[in-house]
XYZ file of C-alpha atoms in Angstrom:
754
model
C 0.019 0.018 0.026
C 2.816 2.430 0.872
C 4.480 1.704 -2.479
C 1.227 2.441 -4.290
C 0.767 5.753 -2.498
C 4.353 6.706 -3.277
C 3.940 5.881 -6.980
C 0.781 7.961 -7.265
C 2.394 11.010 -5.671
C 5.428 10.600 -7.839
C 3.274 10.470 -10.962
C 1.407 13.568 -9.840
C 4.650 15.420 -9.242
C 6.202 14.229 -12.472
C 3.250 15.220 -14.608
C 2.863 18.470 -12.711
C -0.658 18.733 -14.093
C -2.279 20.208 -11.002
C -1.997 23.946 -10.764
C -2.853 26.021 -7.702
C -3.681 29.622 -8.587
C -5.301 32.596 -6.810
C -7.691 34.879 -8.687
C -9.192 38.203 -7.599
C -13.005 37.982 -7.435
C -15.409 40.773 -8.397
C -18.988 41.208 -7.294
C -19.091 39.425 -3.901
C -21.268 41.368 -1.444
C -21.669 39.015 1.504
C -20.381 35.835 3.129
C -23.043 33.785 1.394
C -21.660 35.103 -1.937
C -18.283 33.695 -0.994
C -19.910 30.340 -0.202
C -21.639 30.379 -3.635
C -18.400 31.136 -5.494
C -16.528 28.462 -3.510
C -19.149 25.788 -4.107
C -19.245 26.534 -7.843
C -15.487 26.239 -8.095
C -15.371 23.032 -6.103
C -18.136 21.481 -8.257
C -16.279 22.256 -11.484
C -14.965 19.247 -13.367
C -11.168 19.032 -13.060
C -10.989 21.150 -9.882
C -9.439 19.217 -7.006
C -9.996 21.852 -4.290
C -10.967 25.530 -4.001
C -11.471 28.248 -1.460
C -12.742 31.843 -1.291
C -11.917 34.657 1.099
C -14.675 37.277 1.306
C -12.613 39.842 3.174
C -9.842 40.219 0.572
C -12.098 39.277 -2.367
C -9.906 36.415 -3.708
C -10.490 32.789 -4.720
C -7.971 30.016 -5.153
C -8.380 26.824 -7.090
C -6.249 23.739 -7.499
C -7.122 22.326 -10.891
C -6.009 20.003 -13.655
C -4.030 22.248 -15.980
C -4.458 19.819 -18.893
C -8.275 19.915 -18.920
C -9.201 23.136 -17.166
C -8.271 26.698 -18.208
C -8.746 29.816 -16.046
C -11.183 31.174 -18.594
C -13.407 28.110 -17.967
C -13.510 28.952 -14.282
C -14.211 32.588 -15.142
C -17.194 31.604 -17.328
C -18.563 29.423 -14.575
C -18.348 32.166 -11.941
C -19.838 34.729 -14.292
C -22.899 32.501 -14.737
C -23.800 33.028 -11.050
C -23.337 36.783 -11.128
C -19.651 37.210 -10.112
C -16.379 37.487 -12.005
C -12.828 36.214 -11.854
C -9.863 38.208 -13.085
C -7.729 35.937 -15.262
C -5.012 36.475 -17.926
C -4.036 39.872 -16.567
C -0.525 41.247 -16.279
C -1.355 42.919 -12.967
C -4.492 41.228 -11.547
C -4.248 43.068 -8.193
C -4.175 46.445 -9.962
C -7.063 45.411 -12.202
C -9.024 44.318 -9.133
C -8.256 47.640 -7.370
C -9.393 49.554 -10.479
C -12.582 47.488 -10.636
C -13.199 48.004 -6.920
C -12.603 51.732 -7.296
C -15.135 51.861 -10.158
C -17.548 49.794 -8.033
C -16.992 52.145 -5.077
C -17.687 55.207 -7.219
C -20.810 53.615 -8.713
C -21.962 52.543 -5.245
C -21.358 56.041 -3.919
C -23.501 57.507 -6.777
C -26.257 54.918 -6.240
C -26.271 55.539 -2.501
C -26.510 59.321 -3.003
C -29.489 59.070 -5.387
C -31.215 56.403 -3.283
C -30.902 58.591 -0.202
C -31.988 61.717 -2.074
C -35.111 60.047 -3.555
C -35.889 58.200 -0.300
C -36.044 61.436 1.736
C -39.334 62.809 0.306
C -40.819 59.280 0.429
C -40.091 59.054 4.153
C -41.480 62.603 4.724
C -44.663 61.831 2.855
C -45.035 58.338 4.406
C -44.519 59.578 7.971
C -46.261 62.997 7.978
C -48.489 63.420 4.952
C -49.780 59.909 4.189
C -53.451 60.814 4.626
C -53.352 64.501 3.758
C -51.306 64.824 0.555
C -53.307 64.325 -2.679
C -51.851 61.565 -4.780
C -49.309 60.890 -2.033
C -49.183 57.172 -2.756
C -48.679 57.801 -6.474
C -45.833 60.241 -5.799
C -44.177 57.696 -3.510
C -44.570 54.950 -6.087
C -43.009 57.147 -8.757
C -40.041 58.005 -6.519
C -39.471 54.468 -5.160
C -39.718 52.615 -8.491
C -36.314 53.889 -9.779
C -34.823 53.240 -6.351
C -35.928 49.624 -6.204
C -35.661 48.592 -9.825
C -32.869 50.852 -11.170
C -30.622 51.838 -8.234
C -31.236 48.431 -6.641
C -31.311 46.418 -9.868
C -28.065 44.515 -8.939
C -29.928 42.762 -6.074
C -32.557 41.355 -8.452
C -30.035 40.413 -11.182
C -27.815 38.588 -8.736
C -30.726 36.916 -6.950
C -32.040 35.600 -10.282
C -28.596 34.210 -11.281
C -28.306 32.511 -7.882
C -31.813 31.039 -8.160
C -30.920 29.430 -11.512
C -28.494 27.219 -9.622
C -30.757 26.701 -6.594
C -28.650 29.032 -4.439
C -29.467 32.065 -2.334
C -27.482 34.926 -0.810
C -27.992 38.314 0.752
C -29.151 39.728 -2.595
C -31.951 37.124 -2.462
C -33.088 38.521 0.894
C -33.028 42.145 -0.284
C -34.678 41.387 -3.574
C -37.476 39.426 -1.942
C -38.072 41.933 0.868
C -38.026 45.114 -1.261
C -39.687 43.527 -4.271
C -42.597 42.153 -2.224
C -42.972 45.433 -0.320
C -43.053 47.478 -3.549
C -45.409 45.128 -5.466
C -47.807 44.975 -2.453
C -47.729 48.772 -2.103
C -48.259 49.278 -5.896
C -51.251 46.937 -5.823
C -52.717 48.906 -2.907
C -52.099 52.177 -4.745
C -53.622 51.068 -8.043
C -56.487 49.012 -6.537
C -57.186 50.171 -2.956
C -60.834 49.060 -3.271
C -59.681 45.490 -2.743
C -59.088 46.325 0.915
C -61.745 49.009 1.303
C -64.426 46.579 0.281
C -63.278 44.303 3.122
C -63.267 47.129 5.677
C -59.441 47.425 5.795
C -57.077 50.264 5.060
C -54.812 49.842 1.973
C -51.332 50.231 3.585
C -48.315 51.009 1.473
C -44.626 50.400 2.353
C -42.797 52.389 -0.288
C -40.654 54.041 2.337
C -39.613 50.581 3.701
C -38.601 49.359 0.190
C -36.814 52.572 -0.734
C -35.008 53.103 2.567
C -33.930 49.494 2.803
C -32.139 49.870 -0.567
C -30.679 53.213 0.547
C -29.469 51.878 3.941
C -28.068 48.640 2.532
C -26.259 50.698 -0.156
C -24.879 52.999 2.577
C -23.825 49.985 4.618
C -22.055 48.480 1.631
C -20.361 51.823 0.905
C -19.053 52.099 4.519
C -18.096 48.403 4.487
C -16.102 48.808 1.197
C -14.279 51.819 2.624
C -13.577 49.999 5.872
C -12.452 46.781 4.132
C -10.011 48.744 2.006
C -8.284 49.916 5.211
C -7.630 46.371 6.386
C -5.149 45.719 3.542
C -3.111 48.889 4.142
C -0.115 46.771 5.228
C -0.075 45.165 1.712
C -0.344 48.560 0.071
C 2.512 49.921 2.202
C 4.696 46.925 1.176
C 3.819 47.262 -2.473
C 4.590 50.979 -2.137
C 8.217 50.045 -1.364
C 8.660 48.926 -4.979
C 9.784 51.698 -7.365
C 7.974 51.809 -10.706
C 11.032 52.565 -12.840
C 14.809 51.922 -12.596
C 18.042 53.236 -14.099
C 19.846 50.586 -16.112
C 23.347 50.781 -17.562
C 23.110 49.462 -21.163
C 26.370 49.497 -23.165
C 27.684 52.148 -20.819
C 24.653 54.338 -21.319
C 22.190 55.148 -18.516
C 18.555 54.413 -19.439
C 15.360 54.634 -17.469
C 13.244 51.468 -17.879
C 10.150 50.030 -16.150
C 10.853 47.679 -13.283
C 9.035 44.891 -15.171
C 11.762 45.001 -17.860
C 14.628 44.296 -15.456
C 16.338 40.956 -16.102
C 18.862 38.929 -14.051
C 22.476 40.205 -14.526
C 21.331 43.667 -15.611
C 23.517 46.458 -14.190
C 21.420 49.038 -12.336
C 22.267 52.432 -10.841
C 20.929 53.666 -7.494
C 21.254 57.334 -6.545
C 21.048 58.952 -3.054
C 17.597 58.689 -1.426
C 16.254 56.163 -3.985
C 14.643 52.811 -3.233
C 16.566 49.759 -4.423
C 14.416 48.085 -7.116
C 15.514 44.406 -7.020
C 17.842 42.124 -5.103
C 21.442 42.114 -6.254
C 25.211 42.444 -5.664
C 27.087 45.755 -5.561
C 29.610 45.978 -8.434
C 30.791 49.589 -8.199
C 30.539 52.404 -5.644
C 29.858 52.644 -1.940
C 26.986 53.823 0.202
C 24.936 53.234 3.329
C 21.578 51.523 2.938
C 18.611 51.631 5.360
C 17.516 47.973 5.602
C 15.095 48.444 8.507
C 12.171 47.118 6.441
C 13.967 43.735 6.293
C 16.161 43.626 9.404
C 14.293 45.989 11.768
C 17.617 47.595 12.601
C 17.495 51.459 12.428
C 21.283 51.913 11.702
C 22.057 52.023 7.931
C 24.488 49.358 6.748
C 27.552 50.144 4.635
C 27.506 48.585 1.186
C 30.550 48.210 -1.027
C 31.650 45.924 -3.913
C 30.448 42.309 -3.363
C 27.787 43.263 -0.767
C 24.169 42.192 -1.181
C 21.331 44.708 -1.518
C 17.607 44.054 -1.348
C 14.488 45.451 -3.085
C 12.551 48.016 -1.150
C 15.446 49.168 1.038
C 16.469 52.837 0.817
C 19.852 54.096 -0.329
C 21.310 56.923 1.781
C 23.905 59.421 0.562
C 26.163 57.542 -1.820
C 25.575 56.166 -5.348
C 26.414 52.677 -6.542
C 25.852 50.220 -9.332
C 24.737 46.669 -8.693
C 24.034 43.490 -10.691
C 20.438 42.213 -10.524
C 20.267 38.725 -9.026
C 16.581 38.299 -8.150
C 13.856 40.161 -10.005
C 10.026 40.236 -10.107
C 8.431 37.676 -7.799
C 11.762 36.278 -6.649
C 12.898 39.276 -4.563
C 12.705 39.192 -0.776
C 10.176 42.043 -0.878
C 7.973 40.236 -3.420
C 8.082 37.121 -1.271
C 7.067 39.140 1.810
C 4.150 40.656 -0.113
C 3.070 37.263 -1.416
C 3.299 35.767 2.074
C 1.132 38.502 3.601
C -1.384 38.252 0.748
C -1.642 34.478 1.019
C -1.990 34.751 4.802
C -4.787 37.341 4.536
C -6.561 35.018 2.155
C -6.270 31.949 4.373
C -9.131 30.870 6.623
C -8.968 30.345 10.338
C -10.607 27.107 11.566
C -13.434 29.117 13.138
C -14.050 30.786 9.740
C -14.730 27.373 8.158
C -17.577 26.934 10.669
C -18.865 30.446 9.925
C -18.808 29.735 6.208
C -20.991 26.646 6.728
C -23.452 28.718 8.863
C -23.534 31.460 6.181
C -24.209 28.858 3.490
C -27.419 27.578 5.197
C -28.351 30.902 6.850
C -30.126 32.479 3.885
C -32.378 29.489 3.160
C -33.175 29.219 6.862
C -34.093 32.951 7.016
C -36.319 32.577 3.936
C -37.974 29.631 5.743
C -38.453 31.747 8.932
C -39.951 34.525 6.843
C -42.377 32.120 5.188
C -43.271 30.610 8.594
C -43.813 34.118 10.034
C -46.155 34.921 7.192
C -48.068 31.662 7.708
C -48.427 32.114 11.479
C -49.686 35.667 11.098
C -52.196 34.584 8.503
C -53.461 31.839 10.818
C -53.611 33.690 14.139
C -53.639 37.360 13.125
C -56.474 39.854 13.593
C -58.425 41.602 10.821
C -55.095 43.036 9.538
C -53.498 39.609 9.467
C -52.314 39.803 5.800
C -50.821 43.275 6.253
C -49.016 42.169 9.449
C -47.937 38.940 7.843
C -46.443 40.770 4.879
C -44.782 43.472 7.023
C -43.182 41.018 9.452
C -41.949 38.545 6.816
C -40.396 41.496 4.829
C -38.733 42.806 8.057
C -37.336 39.284 8.814
C -35.816 39.120 5.322
C -34.225 42.598 5.726
C -32.840 42.290 9.231
C -31.286 38.853 8.798
C -28.575 39.776 6.304
C -25.471 37.614 7.129
C -22.922 40.321 6.254
C -21.825 40.875 9.870
C -21.456 37.106 10.404
C -19.339 36.723 7.277
C -17.086 39.637 8.064
C -16.521 38.763 11.768
C -13.501 36.438 11.235
C -11.776 37.494 7.998
C -11.607 41.185 8.803
C -10.021 40.498 12.205
C -7.607 38.017 10.589
C -6.656 40.515 7.871
C -6.034 43.370 10.325
C -4.155 41.040 12.675
C -1.860 39.810 9.877
C -1.334 43.423 8.713
C -0.480 44.430 12.269
C 2.011 41.589 12.417
C 3.602 42.715 9.129
C 4.021 46.246 10.579
C 5.814 44.743 13.549
C 8.176 42.556 11.467
C 6.108 39.382 12.095
C 5.106 37.711 8.867
C 2.192 35.265 9.279
C 1.695 32.690 6.566
C -1.746 31.387 7.506
C -4.706 32.228 9.682
C -4.620 29.007 11.608
C -1.302 29.793 13.287
C -2.587 33.244 14.215
C -5.728 31.745 15.752
C -3.797 28.996 17.569
C -0.920 31.150 18.917
C -2.756 32.365 21.999
C -3.186 28.751 23.204
C 0.568 27.991 23.143
C 1.795 26.832 26.584
C 5.174 25.378 25.501
C 7.858 27.096 23.426
C 10.900 25.220 22.112
C 13.913 27.376 21.132
C 16.824 26.320 18.943
C 20.129 27.665 20.360
C 22.344 28.723 17.459
C 20.886 31.645 15.522
C 17.790 31.781 17.701
C 18.986 32.454 21.256
C 22.513 33.272 20.043
C 23.692 35.398 17.094
C 24.568 32.276 15.086
C 27.976 33.649 14.198
C 31.201 33.022 16.169
C 32.983 36.158 17.371
C 36.017 36.925 19.440
C 34.802 37.680 22.977
C 38.121 37.907 24.798
C 41.835 38.105 23.951
C 44.594 38.090 26.578
C 48.363 38.704 25.938
C 51.250 37.763 28.202
C 53.072 40.700 29.857
C 56.421 39.812 28.203
C 55.147 39.179 24.685
C 57.139 41.989 23.206
C 55.662 44.289 20.526
C 51.951 43.330 20.464
C 51.294 45.268 17.216
C 53.766 43.060 15.297
C 52.347 39.858 16.757
C 48.801 41.042 15.933
C 49.867 41.408 12.315
C 51.427 37.941 12.323
C 48.274 36.489 13.963
C 46.109 38.311 11.351
C 48.206 37.046 8.445
C 48.049 33.411 9.671
C 44.346 33.422 10.325
C 43.660 35.092 6.989
C 45.204 32.083 5.246
C 43.494 29.522 7.528
C 40.404 27.698 6.236
C 39.137 26.983 9.792
C 35.611 28.453 10.389
C 36.776 30.157 13.590
C 39.623 31.904 11.762
C 37.174 34.395 10.242
C 36.158 35.562 13.691
C 39.801 36.312 14.642
C 40.420 38.126 11.300
C 37.261 40.219 11.842
C 38.344 41.074 15.396
C 41.867 42.078 14.350
C 40.505 44.072 11.392
C 38.678 46.227 13.899
C 42.044 46.903 15.542
C 43.552 47.875 12.146
C 46.094 45.049 12.163
C 47.892 44.958 8.801
C 48.493 41.654 7.091
C 52.110 40.637 6.567
C 53.625 38.402 3.873
C 54.518 35.139 5.635
C 57.541 33.025 4.647
C 55.779 29.734 5.125
C 52.284 28.500 6.028
C 51.113 24.989 6.943
C 47.703 23.674 7.991
C 47.833 20.876 10.627
C 44.611 18.871 10.426
C 42.646 18.739 13.662
C 45.202 20.885 15.551
C 45.672 24.287 13.962
C 48.236 26.045 11.718
C 51.917 26.904 11.794
C 53.943 29.513 9.938
C 57.288 31.254 9.865
C 58.126 34.927 9.555
C 61.671 36.380 9.438
C 63.147 33.014 10.591
C 60.820 32.621 13.563
C 58.109 29.908 13.819
C 54.561 30.572 15.083
C 51.589 28.380 15.951
C 47.840 28.921 16.249
C 45.642 26.088 17.457
C 44.287 24.041 20.372
C 45.972 22.933 23.568
C 47.059 19.629 22.063
C 49.080 21.479 19.413
C 50.891 23.342 22.155
C 51.651 20.087 24.009
C 52.966 18.321 20.820
C 55.423 21.140 20.207
C 56.497 21.470 23.863
C 55.220 25.057 24.112
C 54.806 26.334 27.643
C 51.889 28.361 28.955
C 52.115 30.515 32.064
C 49.772 30.076 35.034
C 47.825 33.324 34.473
C 46.900 32.399 30.898
C 46.178 28.798 31.884
C 43.700 29.936 34.556
C 42.031 32.403 32.178
C 41.713 29.673 29.499
C 40.100 27.353 32.025
C 37.599 30.045 33.065
C 36.573 30.742 29.486
C 36.125 27.048 28.739
C 33.763 26.792 31.711
C 31.699 29.592 30.071
C 31.431 27.285 26.953
C 33.815 29.400 24.943
C 36.264 27.909 22.479
C 39.892 28.848 23.386
C 42.659 28.974 20.821
C 46.342 29.559 21.564
C 48.849 31.770 19.718
C 52.503 30.981 20.377
C 56.063 31.232 19.057
C 58.314 28.198 19.169
C 58.644 28.361 22.992
C 55.868 30.315 24.723
C 52.135 30.926 24.392
C 51.908 34.694 23.795
C 48.114 35.062 23.689
C 44.878 33.162 24.216
C 41.715 34.005 22.304
C 38.146 33.131 23.353
C 35.574 32.633 20.638
C 31.866 32.156 21.205
C 28.522 32.437 19.553
C 27.271 35.543 21.429
C 23.877 35.491 23.050
C 21.494 38.062 21.593
C 20.930 41.026 23.841
C 17.125 40.419 23.797
C 17.124 36.674 24.419
C 16.973 36.676 28.189
C 14.233 39.343 28.307
C 12.152 37.455 25.736
C 12.463 34.157 27.686
C 11.508 35.915 30.919
C 8.434 37.413 29.233
C 7.292 33.966 28.031
C 7.856 32.400 31.480
C 5.921 35.234 33.202
C 2.980 34.351 30.962
C 3.027 30.779 32.312
C 4.594 29.306 29.159
C 7.200 26.590 29.592
C 10.361 27.347 27.604
C 12.773 24.628 26.377
C 16.094 24.897 24.522
C 17.222 22.152 22.165
C 20.676 22.140 20.660
C 23.080 19.861 18.825
C 25.946 21.469 20.777
C 27.656 19.807 23.709
C 26.281 19.715 27.273
C 28.818 22.226 28.660
C 27.907 24.811 26.073
C 24.156 24.153 26.418
C 24.375 24.481 30.207
C 26.327 27.770 30.008
C 23.883 29.336 27.538
C 20.847 28.089 29.521
C 22.258 29.633 32.714
C 22.885 32.986 31.047
C 19.358 33.264 29.685
C 17.609 31.848 32.726
C 16.443 28.511 31.297
C 15.888 25.387 33.410
C 14.770 23.023 30.641
C 17.316 22.228 27.910
C 18.688 19.287 25.935
C 22.094 18.993 24.358
C 23.542 16.764 21.606
C 20.111 16.669 19.975
C 19.817 15.371 16.411
C 17.258 17.012 13.999
C 14.921 14.042 14.168
C 15.135 14.089 17.967
C 13.906 17.713 17.976
C 10.732 16.608 16.155
C 10.322 13.675 18.571
C 10.571 16.098 21.519
C 7.775 18.223 19.947
C 5.657 15.056 19.636
C 6.386 14.153 23.198
C 5.164 17.515 24.517
C 2.067 17.310 22.243
C 1.290 13.836 23.704
C 1.285 15.509 27.123
C -1.480 17.769 25.894
C 0.635 20.873 25.259
C 0.194 23.312 22.396
C 3.755 23.658 21.157
C 5.477 26.551 19.358
C 8.831 25.751 17.779
C 11.305 28.622 17.058
C 14.251 27.835 14.805
C 16.384 29.124 11.984
C 18.165 26.232 10.339
C 17.556 23.341 7.954
C 18.065 21.072 11.014
C 14.982 22.678 12.612
C 12.689 22.173 9.630
C 11.333 18.738 10.792
C 10.500 20.096 14.238
C 8.967 23.277 12.726
C 6.670 21.181 10.571
C 5.632 19.002 13.543
C 4.878 21.939 15.900
C 1.408 23.436 16.330
C 2.837 26.914 15.727
C 6.109 27.189 13.824
C 8.222 30.377 13.912
C 11.340 30.957 11.790
C 14.019 33.553 12.472
C 14.292 35.939 9.519
C 18.020 35.529 9.009
C 17.789 31.736 8.967
C 17.694 29.214 6.141
C 15.101 29.503 3.328
C 13.876 25.988 4.134
C 13.075 26.942 7.716
C 11.187 30.000 6.541
C 9.286 27.948 3.926
C 8.179 25.360 6.540
C 7.388 27.813 9.338
C 3.932 29.448 9.516
C 5.450 32.646 10.997
C 8.701 34.409 10.185
C 10.357 37.032 12.394
C 12.109 39.435 10.048
C 14.304 41.017 12.742
C 15.562 37.729 14.346
C 14.762 39.460 17.660
C 13.439 36.842 20.114
C 11.199 39.468 21.689
C 9.004 39.098 18.677
C 7.933 35.626 19.814
C 5.922 36.839 22.833
C 4.641 39.721 20.684
C 3.407 37.230 18.000
C 1.586 35.180 20.690
C 0.058 38.365 22.150
C -1.073 39.441 18.699
C -2.778 36.072 18.358
C -4.570 36.591 21.691
C -5.784 40.042 20.690
C -6.904 38.835 17.229
C -8.896 35.868 18.657
C -10.454 38.187 21.234
C -11.580 40.478 18.358
C -12.973 37.526 16.446
C -14.946 36.380 19.510
C -16.333 39.902 20.040
C -17.333 40.109 16.357
C -19.062 36.712 16.365
C -20.850 37.556 19.604
C -22.307 40.738 18.195
C -23.137 39.128 14.832
C -24.948 36.230 16.487
C -26.633 38.227 19.259
C -27.814 40.748 16.653
C -29.556 38.024 14.645
C -30.759 36.186 17.749
C -32.548 39.335 19.006
C -33.329 40.936 15.657
C -35.159 38.081 13.889
C -37.742 37.380 16.657
C -38.425 41.131 16.955
C -38.825 41.372 13.246
C -41.219 38.380 13.236
C -43.477 40.287 15.705
C -42.694 38.432 18.922
C -43.564 41.502 21.050
C -46.775 42.341 19.227
C -48.999 40.237 21.522
C -47.381 41.874 24.584
C -47.210 45.605 23.700
C -48.269 45.904 20.046
C -44.676 46.548 18.862
C -43.832 45.782 15.244
C -40.380 46.560 13.872
C -40.471 48.816 10.798
C -38.619 47.391 7.742
C -36.907 50.756 7.383
C -35.370 50.558 10.865
C -34.439 46.882 10.216
C -32.467 47.947 7.118
C -30.593 50.600 9.092
C -29.770 48.102 11.889
C -28.506 45.544 9.369
C -26.193 48.036 7.755
C -24.934 49.276 11.070
C -24.115 45.704 12.254
C -21.679 45.145 9.354
C -19.999 48.440 9.858
C -19.658 47.876 13.623
C -17.955 44.469 13.009
C -15.424 45.914 10.570
C -14.817 48.922 12.879
C -14.188 46.590 15.817
C -11.678 44.708 13.730
C -9.940 47.919 12.735
C -9.359 48.664 16.441
C -6.604 46.001 16.335
C -4.500 48.482 14.301
C -4.005 50.592 17.421
C -3.540 47.683 19.823
C -0.271 47.361 21.656
C 1.633 44.119 21.284
C-alpha cells in the first residue's frame, strides 16, 4: 500500500498537471456570496480543491491544468453573477481599479437612493393621509430606487436562483420587491381592501429606505475593508515603478518589469533599491530596517548584497540584478502576507457553513412568520404577515457574520507585518494564544549564530603586540578553519595589517603553523601546544580554564617556545534573548532549549538566559520527537528555529516560527517568520494572536446576538405583549450598522499594543 501511494504522488509530481492559482473575485457582497463562488469552483470538473476569502475578495483553485483553463472557471463564476480576473498582467491592480469603479458607482447609487428616499419618508410619515396623490408620488419615486438603483440585487438573486442558491441579494430582492409590489397593488387598486373594511397600507418608504441603507452599509463596508489591507499597500509601495539601467555604458530609465537577471542598475542617493542584487561599483549606506528591523544604515561596497525596497542613503552605486520580479525578498514578503490574509482560520470554516445555510433558513423563517400571522392574526392579518416577513428578510442579512472572522484576521496579519512578524496562515494566528510550551533552537535563535572573538589576553612579556597582531592576522587570514574568520574580523577592527609570511602549513585537527623572518609561530588548540612542547604561564592557563567553563572555544597563539596570547571565541547570546524568555515564562509558558551542541555549552547558555529546561547533543529528528512528546502530554507547542536542521520540528509543531536571518527551508516550513531575528518578537506574536482571537470572538458575539434578538423582533414576537412591530426601514438601518460595527471593531486592532 505504501508503495502504491508513493507511486501515485510521484506520478502527480512528475506530470505536474495540478496547478494552484489565486484569482481576484469581483461582485461578492456578502459571506453567502463567497460560499456560492466556492461551491461553484469546487463542483467544476477538473478542480481538485478551491477556497474563497470574502474579506480580501480572492479565490484560489487547484485544478488539472491539462483539462481546465482559467477562462473556464471565469465563465462558470460569471454564470452566477460574479467575475474572476484571469489572464491579466497585474491582476491586483485590475481588481483595485474594478473595486474603485464599483466604489464610485456605489457612492453614486447611494447618494441618489438617499436623495429620492427622503421625500418618500417625509410623505409616508407625515402626509400619508393629507397629501393628494401621495401614494402615487411615493410609487413614482421608489420605483427607480428599487428597480434601477437596486437592480443589482434582483439580477444577482435571479442568477443565484438558476443554480438553486441564495445569498444576501436574495433577501434584499425578496423583501423590497414584495414590499413594492404589495404597495403598488394597494395604490392602483385600494378598493380590494376598502371593500373588506381594511385600510390599503403602502410600504414604499420601507422598500426605498432598505435599498438606501443597505447601499450605505455596503459603501461604508467597502471603505472600511480597503483599510484592512493597508499593510499590503505599504509593502507594495516600497517597490519603485522605474529603474536606471546601464546598457552598453549608457544610462537608461526602464520600467521595473523590464529588469532581467544580470542587468547592471544604478541607484542614486535617497532612492529605493528596485531588485535584489550584488554591488559591483561604488559605496553607500543603505537603510534595511524594512527587512532587518535595525535602524542603523548598513555600509554597502563591492560584493555586498542589496535588497528590493530598502532605501539608499547618501552615496551612489551600481549593482548586478540577481533576483527580480516575484523572486525578490520584498515580493516574497508581499506574497506571504497576501496568502496569509486570504487563508481561513478554523473558526471561519464553521462560519462559512453557517452562512451557506443561513439564507435558506431565513427565507424559511420569513415564510413561517407569514403563515403564522395569517393563521392567528387579527383583521389586519395579511398586512401584518407581509410586514413582518419582509422585516425578517431585511434584518437577517449575514454580512456581519461573514465579516466577523476574516476582517479580524486581515487586520491582525497586517499588524504583524508592521511589527516585522510575517504570518503565513490564519490557523497559526488563531492558535498562537493557546501555546503553553515554546521550544527554542540555540544557534541563531537564542544566540547570534555567528562566532565572534569575545576575549583576547596577551602575556606581559610578549614584546611588541602590534607586530604579533599582524602575524596572527596574516596566519588566520590564510587559515580555512571556520573560527579563523572571527579572529580576522576582530583584528580588522584593531587595524592590524596583514604581513607576507615566509611559510604556512595547516595541521589537520590541531591548527596552523607559519614562519616569519626566521621565527616559527603556531595557532591552534591545547594539544598542538603540547605536541610542540610550548609552555603556557599560570595566568593564561587559569584564564583559559575560566573561558572554557563559560562554553567558549579557546585557541592559543605561540612562538616556538611560549604561548603569547589566548583567544576566546563564542556564539554571542542576543541582547534580547533573556528578556524574551523571561516574558514567556511570566505568561506561564514553559520554555525549552534544544541544541546539537555539547552539554557544557548548552548548560552555559541556559544559565545565562535563565532557562531550566534544555537538551544537548540533539539530532534534527530528535527535535521533532521532543515536539511530539510535548504534544502527547497535551501541550500546544510553538517551535522557534532558523536552520535546515529545525525544519522537521517546525513542521511538527502546532505553531512554527522561523528567524528571519535563517535558512530559506526553515522559513518555507514555518507558519510565521520574524524578520528582525529578535526573540522578543515571539511573545509579541503570541500576544497578537490573543488580541486577534479576542476580536474575532467579540465580532461573532455581536453578529450572532444581533440576529438572535433581531429576527424574533422582526417576526413580531412582542406584538401580543405591547403591540410593537419593527419597521422594515429601521431593520435595514440596523442591518447596515451591524456590518460596519464588526469591521470597525476589527480595525481597532490596528491601534492595539503588542
